[in-house]
Amino acid sequence: MAKVTEKSLKARCTELNMGPLKNTTFGIRFNRTGKGYTVELQYRDATAAQILVADVTASEASAAVEGAALGAAAVKAAGGDKPEFVTRETFIRQAGERCPKCATRDISSGQLSAGNGMITRQHSCQRCGLSWNSIYRLDDYEAAVPVTVET
Ligand SMILES: [Zn+2]
């Protein structure tokens, strides 16, 4: 295998971004840091970049780049060539404040319905028109602090 250099990494990222990753929702990017290389997925919408590896050597960075390209190829082969929605993890990280499809905060919240330790709330996106339910799970309880009235 040819030695991986910053130049070959850059060429490979460009090649992937213009080729196999062109019709996906993300591109791949690497940065040189003080400690090595960082490889990240750069989404084409407002979703925050996802760091795959940080502070690694050029050949490790190259492996991460190839891994991501393979993953994208697999997604494409499976027919989901445009992953339209964010993952559950991303949705939670965004505290449910963004549309899971287009990531805008311009969403409207509707009715709550509760049952079985869960609350679901209807939302819809003002930008792309998506409707979804956000699901909240029971987490804990807090005893009410008794109020003592002095007489
Ligand atoms: Zn939307």
mmCIF file of C-alpha atoms and ligand atoms in Angstrom:
data_model
loop_
_atom_site.group_PDB
_atom_site.id
_atom_site.type_symbol
_atom_site.label_atom_id
_atom_site.label_comp_id
_atom_site.label_asym_id
_atom_site.label_seq_id
_atom_site.Cartn_x
_atom_site.Cartn_y
_atom_site.Cartn_z
ATOM 1 C CA MET A 1 0.000 0.000 0.000
ATOM 2 C CA ALA A 2 1.257 3.435 -0.908
ATOM 3 C CA LYS A 3 2.356 5.650 1.915
ATOM 4 C CA VAL A 4 -0.411 7.937 3.077
ATOM 5 C CA THR A 5 0.470 11.587 3.021
ATOM 6 C CA GLU A 6 -1.517 14.689 3.714
ATOM 7 C CA LYS A 7 -1.635 15.232 -0.031
ATOM 8 C CA SER A 8 -2.936 11.729 -0.818
ATOM 9 C CA LEU A 9 -5.531 12.025 1.973
ATOM 10 C CA LYS A 10 -6.737 15.271 0.554
ATOM 11 C CA ALA A 11 -6.928 13.848 -2.962
ATOM 12 C CA ARG A 12 -8.846 10.801 -1.702
ATOM 13 C CA CYS A 13 -11.374 12.950 0.225
ATOM 14 C CA THR A 14 -11.966 15.103 -2.825
ATOM 15 C CA GLU A 15 -12.358 12.025 -5.001
ATOM 16 C CA LEU A 16 -14.917 10.518 -2.606
ATOM 17 C CA ASN A 17 -16.815 13.765 -2.101
ATOM 18 C CA MET A 18 -17.115 14.324 -5.824
ATOM 19 C CA GLY A 19 -17.850 10.663 -6.517
ATOM 20 C CA PRO A 20 -19.479 8.065 -4.261
ATOM 21 C CA LEU A 21 -20.501 10.607 -1.604
ATOM 22 C CA LYS A 22 -21.800 13.179 -4.011
ATOM 23 C CA ASN A 23 -25.461 12.277 -3.584
ATOM 24 C CA THR A 24 -25.370 11.611 0.125
ATOM 25 C CA THR A 25 -26.201 14.078 2.885
ATOM 26 C CA PHE A 26 -22.610 14.312 3.998
ATOM 27 C CA GLY A 27 -19.080 14.743 2.794
ATOM 28 C CA ILE A 28 -15.866 13.696 4.423
ATOM 29 C CA ARG A 29 -13.189 16.042 5.590
ATOM 30 C CA PHE A 30 -9.943 15.804 7.448
ATOM 31 C CA ASN A 31 -8.018 18.392 9.390
ATOM 32 C CA ARG A 32 -4.459 18.477 10.439
ATOM 33 C CA THR A 33 -4.161 19.169 14.148
ATOM 34 C CA GLY A 34 -1.188 19.636 16.423
ATOM 35 C CA LYS A 35 -1.368 15.953 17.354
ATOM 36 C CA GLY A 36 -2.148 14.378 14.003
ATOM 37 C CA TYR A 37 -5.279 14.177 11.908
ATOM 38 C CA THR A 38 -8.953 14.456 12.590
ATOM 39 C CA VAL A 39 -11.489 12.939 10.216
ATOM 40 C CA GLU A 40 -15.070 14.117 10.286
ATOM 41 C CA LEU A 41 -18.329 13.800 8.439
ATOM 42 C CA GLN A 42 -19.517 17.158 7.280
ATOM 43 C CA TYR A 43 -23.251 17.275 6.769
ATOM 44 C CA ARG A 44 -24.689 19.359 3.976
ATOM 45 C CA ASP A 45 -27.372 20.765 6.259
ATOM 46 C CA ALA A 46 -27.065 22.371 9.673
ATOM 47 C CA THR A 47 -26.292 19.119 11.512
ATOM 48 C CA ALA A 48 -23.080 19.434 13.470
ATOM 49 C CA ALA A 49 -20.089 17.654 11.980
ATOM 50 C CA GLN A 50 -19.463 14.189 13.323
ATOM 51 C CA ILE A 51 -15.902 13.432 14.297
ATOM 52 C CA LEU A 52 -14.888 9.892 13.373
ATOM 53 C CA VAL A 53 -11.355 9.867 14.692
ATOM 54 C CA ALA A 54 -9.193 12.536 16.267
ATOM 55 C CA ASP A 55 -5.458 12.976 16.654
ATOM 56 C CA VAL A 56 -4.497 9.920 14.630
ATOM 57 C CA THR A 57 -1.727 9.218 12.161
ATOM 58 C CA ALA A 58 -2.168 9.744 8.432
ATOM 59 C CA SER A 59 -2.663 6.022 7.793
ATOM 60 C CA GLU A 60 -5.249 5.732 10.576
ATOM 61 C CA ALA A 61 -7.004 8.775 9.142
ATOM 62 C CA SER A 62 -6.949 7.074 5.766
ATOM 63 C CA ALA A 63 -8.530 3.926 7.255
ATOM 64 C CA ALA A 64 -11.314 6.057 8.776
ATOM 65 C CA VAL A 65 -11.919 7.771 5.442
ATOM 66 C CA GLU A 66 -12.143 4.420 3.649
ATOM 67 C CA GLY A 67 -14.410 3.037 6.373
ATOM 68 C CA ALA A 68 -16.814 5.937 5.971
ATOM 69 C CA ALA A 69 -16.778 5.530 2.194
ATOM 70 C CA LEU A 70 -17.559 1.827 2.570
ATOM 71 C CA GLY A 71 -20.387 2.646 4.967
ATOM 72 C CA ALA A 72 -21.831 5.108 2.487
ATOM 73 C CA ALA A 73 -21.515 2.529 -0.286
ATOM 74 C CA ALA A 74 -23.368 -0.001 1.868
ATOM 75 C CA VAL A 75 -26.144 2.484 2.581
ATOM 76 C CA LYS A 76 -26.385 3.189 -1.125
ATOM 77 C CA ALA A 77 -26.490 -0.512 -1.988
ATOM 78 C CA ALA A 78 -29.257 -0.981 0.580
ATOM 79 C CA GLY A 79 -31.297 1.554 -1.289
ATOM 80 C CA GLY A 80 -31.264 4.307 1.291
ATOM 81 C CA ASP A 81 -28.950 6.400 -0.741
ATOM 82 C CA LYS A 82 -30.026 9.604 0.942
ATOM 83 C CA PRO A 83 -30.304 9.122 4.680
ATOM 84 C CA GLU A 84 -33.053 11.668 5.041
ATOM 85 C CA PHE A 85 -33.463 11.731 8.777
ATOM 86 C CA VAL A 86 -31.059 12.261 11.617
ATOM 87 C CA THR A 87 -30.330 9.350 13.921
ATOM 88 C CA ARG A 88 -32.021 8.943 17.283
ATOM 89 C CA GLU A 89 -28.748 9.933 18.986
ATOM 90 C CA THR A 90 -28.554 13.173 17.044
ATOM 91 C CA PHE A 91 -32.198 13.955 17.702
ATOM 92 C CA ILE A 92 -31.655 13.484 21.440
ATOM 93 C CA ARG A 93 -28.431 15.477 21.417
ATOM 94 C CA GLN A 94 -30.380 18.314 19.858
ATOM 95 C CA ALA A 95 -32.859 17.950 22.741
ATOM 96 C CA GLY A 96 -35.674 17.415 20.260
ATOM 97 C CA GLU A 97 -35.533 21.094 19.384
ATOM 98 C CA ARG A 98 -34.844 20.575 15.714
ATOM 99 C CA CYS A 99 -36.663 18.994 12.819
ATOM 100 C CA PRO A 100 -35.228 15.475 12.377
ATOM 101 C CA LYS A 101 -35.260 15.942 8.639
ATOM 102 C CA CYS A 102 -34.136 19.478 7.814
ATOM 103 C CA ALA A 103 -32.709 20.497 11.226
ATOM 104 C CA THR A 104 -34.499 23.817 11.482
ATOM 105 C CA ARG A 105 -35.626 25.058 14.893
ATOM 106 C CA ASP A 106 -38.701 26.465 13.243
ATOM 107 C CA ILE A 107 -41.022 23.757 14.475
ATOM 108 C CA SER A 108 -44.421 23.870 16.084
ATOM 109 C CA SER A 109 -45.425 21.720 19.015
ATOM 110 C CA GLY A 110 -48.859 20.294 19.471
ATOM 111 C CA GLN A 111 -50.759 18.023 21.761
ATOM 112 C CA LEU A 112 -49.240 15.949 24.527
ATOM 113 C CA SER A 113 -50.479 12.483 25.240
ATOM 114 C CA ALA A 114 -49.341 10.474 28.238
ATOM 115 C CA GLY A 115 -49.458 6.819 29.111
ATOM 116 C CA ASN A 116 -47.275 3.880 30.172
ATOM 117 C CA GLY A 117 -44.578 6.139 31.539
ATOM 118 C CA MET A 118 -44.223 7.937 28.264
ATOM 119 C CA ILE A 119 -45.381 11.211 26.921
ATOM 120 C CA THR A 120 -45.553 11.763 23.217
ATOM 121 C CA ARG A 121 -45.871 15.145 21.695
ATOM 122 C CA GLN A 122 -46.788 15.949 18.146
ATOM 123 C CA HIS A 123 -44.560 18.304 16.228
ATOM 124 C CA SER A 124 -44.456 19.593 12.745
ATOM 125 C CA CYS A 125 -41.819 21.429 10.786
ATOM 126 C CA GLN A 126 -42.595 24.869 9.446
ATOM 127 C CA ARG A 127 -39.967 24.525 6.768
ATOM 128 C CA CYS A 128 -40.162 21.047 5.249
ATOM 129 C CA GLY A 129 -43.628 20.046 6.480
ATOM 130 C CA LEU A 130 -42.542 16.877 8.275
ATOM 131 C CA SER A 131 -44.740 15.706 11.154
ATOM 132 C CA TRP A 132 -43.392 13.553 13.952
ATOM 133 C CA ASN A 133 -43.942 12.570 17.562
ATOM 134 C CA SER A 134 -41.253 13.240 20.126
ATOM 135 C CA ILE A 135 -41.205 10.568 22.803
ATOM 136 C CA TYR A 136 -40.403 11.418 26.412
ATOM 137 C CA ARG A 137 -39.779 8.654 28.916
ATOM 138 C CA LEU A 138 -40.401 8.658 32.646
ATOM 139 C CA ASP A 139 -37.130 9.276 34.403
ATOM 140 C CA ASP A 140 -37.554 9.898 38.107
ATOM 141 C CA TYR A 141 -39.748 11.395 40.768
ATOM 142 C CA GLU A 142 -39.271 14.111 43.287
ATOM 143 C CA ALA A 143 -41.155 14.141 46.558
ATOM 144 C CA ALA A 144 -42.975 17.372 47.071
ATOM 145 C CA VAL A 145 -41.417 19.383 49.870
ATOM 146 C CA PRO A 146 -43.967 19.640 52.672
ATOM 147 C CA VAL A 147 -44.860 23.184 53.455
ATOM 148 C CA THR A 148 -45.063 23.879 57.170
ATOM 149 C CA VAL A 149 -47.215 26.744 58.108
ATOM 150 C CA GLU A 150 -46.236 28.427 61.355
ATOM 151 C CA THR A 151 -49.023 29.443 63.585
HETATM 152 ZN ZN ZN B 1 -38.050 20.147 8.553
#
